[in-house]
Coordinates of C-alpha atoms in Angstrom, one line a residue:
Chain A
E1 CA 13.3 20.7 -74.0
I2 CA 14.7 19.4 -70.7
V3 CA 11.9 18.8 -68.0
L4 CA 12.8 19.0 -64.4
T5 CA 11.1 17.1 -61.9
Q6 CA 11.0 17.8 -58.2
S7 CA 10.3 15.5 -55.1
P8 CA 8.7 15.3 -53.1
G9 CA 6.3 18.0 -53.6
T10 CA 6.2 18.8 -49.9
L11 CA 8.2 17.6 -47.3
S12 CA 7.1 18.1 -43.5
L13 CA 9.5 18.4 -41.2
S14 CA 10.6 19.6 -37.5
P15 CA 13.1 22.5 -36.9
G16 CA 16.3 20.9 -36.9
E17 CA 16.1 17.6 -38.7
R18 CA 17.7 17.2 -42.3
A19 CA 15.7 18.0 -45.5
T20 CA 16.9 16.3 -48.7
L21 CA 15.5 17.2 -51.7
S22 CA 15.7 15.8 -55.4
C23 CA 15.5 17.1 -58.5
R24 CA 15.5 14.8 -61.5
A25 CA 16.1 16.0 -65.1
S26 CA 14.6 13.9 -68.2
Q27 CA 17.9 14.5 -70.3
S28 CA 21.5 15.0 -68.6
V29 CA 22.1 18.4 -67.7
S30 CA 25.6 20.4 -67.6
S31 CA 26.2 20.8 -63.9
S32 CA 27.3 24.1 -64.4
Y33 CA 24.0 25.0 -65.4
L34 CA 22.1 23.8 -62.4
A35 CA 20.3 26.2 -59.9
W36 CA 18.7 25.7 -56.7
Y37 CA 16.1 28.6 -55.6
Q38 CA 14.5 29.5 -52.0
Q39 CA 11.3 31.4 -52.2
K40 CA 9.2 32.4 -49.3
P41 CA 5.7 33.6 -49.5
G42 CA 5.2 37.4 -51.2
Q43 CA 9.1 37.6 -52.0
A44 CA 11.5 37.0 -55.0
P45 CA 13.1 33.8 -55.9
R46 CA 16.5 33.7 -53.8
L47 CA 19.3 31.6 -55.2
L48 CA 20.9 29.2 -53.2
I49 CA 23.0 27.0 -55.1
Y50 CA 24.6 27.2 -58.6
G51 CA 27.0 25.0 -60.7
A52 CA 25.4 22.3 -59.1
S53 CA 27.4 22.6 -55.4
S54 CA 28.3 26.4 -55.1
R55 CA 26.5 28.0 -53.0
A56 CA 25.8 31.6 -53.8
T57 CA 27.3 34.7 -51.6
G58 CA 26.1 35.0 -48.3
I59 CA 24.3 31.1 -48.2
P60 CA 25.0 29.4 -44.6
D61 CA 26.7 26.5 -45.0
R62 CA 23.9 24.3 -43.6
F63 CA 22.6 24.4 -47.8
S64 CA 24.3 22.1 -50.0
G65 CA 24.1 21.1 -53.2
S66 CA 25.1 18.0 -55.2
G67 CA 24.7 15.4 -58.1
S68 CA 25.4 15.4 -61.6
G69 CA 23.8 13.9 -65.0
T70 CA 20.6 13.6 -64.6
D71 CA 19.8 13.9 -60.6
F72 CA 20.8 16.2 -58.4
T73 CA 19.9 17.0 -54.5
L74 CA 19.5 19.7 -52.2
T75 CA 20.4 19.2 -48.7
I76 CA 19.8 21.5 -45.8
S77 CA 21.5 20.0 -42.8
R78 CA 19.6 20.9 -40.1
L79 CA 16.2 23.2 -40.6
E80 CA 16.2 26.5 -39.0
P81 CA 13.2 28.3 -38.7
E82 CA 13.9 30.5 -41.6
D83 CA 14.5 27.9 -44.1
F84 CA 10.6 26.6 -44.5
A85 CA 9.9 27.7 -47.6
V86 CA 9.3 26.4 -51.1
Y87 CA 12.4 25.2 -53.3
Y88 CA 13.0 25.0 -56.9
C89 CA 15.6 23.8 -59.2
Q90 CA 16.7 25.5 -62.5
Q91 CA 18.6 24.5 -65.6
Y92 CA 19.7 25.0 -68.9
G93 CA 20.3 23.0 -72.1
S94 CA 18.6 24.8 -74.4
L95 CA 16.4 26.6 -72.9
L96 CA 15.9 28.0 -69.3
T97 CA 13.6 25.5 -67.6
F98 CA 12.7 25.0 -63.7
G99 CA 11.3 22.5 -61.5
G100 CA 7.7 22.8 -60.4
G101 CA 8.8 22.9 -56.7
T102 CA 9.5 21.5 -53.4
K103 CA 7.4 22.9 -50.1
V104 CA 9.2 22.5 -47.0
E105 CA 6.8 23.0 -44.0
I106 CA 7.0 22.6 -40.7
K107 CA 5.8 19.0 -39.0
Chain B
Q1 CA 25.3 45.7 -55.8
L2 CA 23.0 45.2 -58.6
Q3 CA 19.3 46.1 -57.5
L4 CA 16.6 45.3 -59.9
Q5 CA 13.1 47.4 -60.1
E6 CA 10.2 46.4 -62.3
S7 CA 7.8 48.8 -63.2
G8 CA 4.4 49.3 -65.6
P9 CA 0.7 48.4 -65.6
G10 CA -0.9 46.4 -62.7
L11 CA -3.9 45.3 -64.9
V12 CA -4.4 44.6 -68.9
K13 CA -7.2 43.7 -70.8
P14 CA -7.4 40.9 -72.7
S15 CA -5.9 40.9 -76.4
E16 CA -4.1 43.7 -75.4
T17 CA -0.2 44.3 -74.7
L18 CA 1.7 43.9 -71.7
S19 CA 4.4 46.4 -71.2
L20 CA 6.8 46.7 -68.2
T21 CA 10.2 48.2 -67.7
C22 CA 12.9 46.6 -65.6
T23 CA 15.2 49.2 -64.2
V24 CA 18.9 48.4 -63.0
S25 CA 20.8 49.9 -60.4
G26 CA 24.2 49.7 -58.9
G27 CA 25.5 48.5 -62.1
S28 CA 26.0 49.2 -66.0
I29 CA 23.2 47.3 -68.7
S30 CA 26.1 47.4 -71.0
S31 CA 28.3 45.2 -68.7
S32 CA 29.4 42.4 -70.8
S33 CA 29.6 40.2 -67.8
Y34 CA 25.5 39.9 -68.1
Y35 CA 22.1 39.0 -69.7
W36 CA 19.0 40.6 -68.7
G37 CA 16.0 38.2 -68.4
W38 CA 12.2 37.8 -67.7
I39 CA 10.8 35.1 -65.4
R40 CA 7.0 34.8 -64.9
Q41 CA 4.9 32.7 -61.4
P42 CA 1.3 32.2 -62.4
P43 CA -0.7 32.8 -58.6
G44 CA 0.0 29.6 -56.6
K45 CA 2.3 27.8 -59.4
G46 CA 5.5 27.5 -60.6
L47 CA 8.1 29.8 -62.5
E48 CA 8.5 30.2 -66.5
W49 CA 11.2 31.9 -68.2
I50 CA 10.2 34.4 -70.4
G51 CA 13.4 35.2 -72.1
S52 CA 16.6 37.4 -71.5
I53 CA 18.6 40.0 -74.0
Y54 CA 22.2 41.0 -73.8
Y55 CA 23.2 44.6 -73.8
S56 CA 24.3 44.4 -78.0
G57 CA 20.3 43.6 -78.1
S58 CA 20.9 39.9 -78.7
T59 CA 17.5 38.1 -77.8
Y60 CA 16.6 34.5 -76.3
Y61 CA 13.0 33.4 -76.0
N62 CA 10.7 30.7 -74.4
P63 CA 9.6 28.8 -77.8
S64 CA 6.1 28.8 -76.1
L65 CA 6.2 32.6 -75.8
K66 CA 8.2 33.4 -78.7
S67 CA 5.1 34.7 -81.2
R68 CA 4.1 36.9 -78.3
V69 CA 7.3 38.5 -76.9
T70 CA 9.5 41.2 -77.7
I71 CA 12.7 42.2 -75.0
S72 CA 14.5 45.4 -75.7
V73 CA 16.9 47.2 -74.3
D74 CA 17.3 51.1 -73.3
T75 CA 21.3 51.5 -72.5
S76 CA 21.0 55.1 -71.9
K77 CA 18.1 54.7 -69.2
N78 CA 19.6 51.3 -68.1
Q79 CA 16.6 49.6 -68.4
F80 CA 15.2 47.0 -70.5
S81 CA 11.6 46.2 -71.3
L82 CA 9.3 43.2 -72.0
K83 CA 6.4 43.4 -74.5
L84 CA 3.8 40.6 -74.4
S85 CA 0.9 40.8 -77.0
S86 CA -2.7 39.5 -77.3
V87 CA -2.4 38.2 -73.7
T88 CA -5.1 36.4 -72.0
A89 CA -6.0 35.5 -68.5
A90 CA -3.2 32.7 -68.4
D91 CA -1.5 35.5 -68.5
T92 CA -1.6 36.3 -65.0
A93 CA 1.0 36.5 -62.8
V94 CA 4.1 37.8 -60.7
Y95 CA 6.8 39.1 -64.0
Y96 CA 10.0 39.3 -62.2
C97 CA 13.1 40.8 -64.1
A98 CA 16.7 39.5 -63.3
V99 CA 20.1 39.5 -64.3
V100 CA 21.3 36.3 -65.6
V101 CA 25.1 34.9 -65.1
T102 CA 26.0 32.0 -67.3
A103 CA 22.3 31.1 -67.5
I104 CA 21.3 31.4 -63.9
P105 CA 19.0 34.2 -62.9
V106 CA 21.5 35.5 -59.7
V107 CA 19.5 38.6 -59.0
W108 CA 15.9 39.1 -59.1
G109 CA 13.8 42.3 -58.7
Q110 CA 10.9 42.0 -56.0
G111 CA 8.1 41.3 -58.7
T112 CA 4.9 43.3 -60.0
L113 CA 1.6 41.3 -60.4
V114 CA -0.1 41.8 -64.0
T115 CA -3.5 40.3 -63.6
V116 CA -5.4 40.7 -67.7
S117 CA -9.0 41.2 -66.6
S118 CA -11.8 43.0 -68.2

């Protein structure tokens, strides 16, 4: 089973700042099978990025994904008030697994 | 546009079987493009994939739950279902159904909270 470790656990930033979220895999992950989700309280997760770097339909271009192998990054170029949420990475190897999440909170 | 809606009891007794149904609208569950999955989230915790099914009935389960999980599909009703047996308090969670494309849950239902308690 591939374990995804997200860091930091919490990121305290102000609107307008840049957010950089990390997702590290215990084994190499195919980029085709790496995704990022945003979850707000009381809501289902929403797909942001698939294939490590492709934005899902309707996702603003301030969200970008990068990385390969075991290290992946989600970047939010300028935080908007609605971006404060929890973010999860997800991979599929022989098993579909999620990272533990990074909470982006208002500083 | 695909939409999914979970339904089922919100309270299940310990040792009993949790049963949920996901109704798909805006598309056919028989589409060859999709798998259909269940994912859960204990209160205040992260996400755990339970399993996925293809319209033909092929299933893939999380090994940690495999002995207790059954996922089935009913193409006539455009629904798929989850059964989780011998539940304990540790199975208390929000349960989500989702459409899965290339192993990525793309569209999620709103989720339903299932509490295991006597």
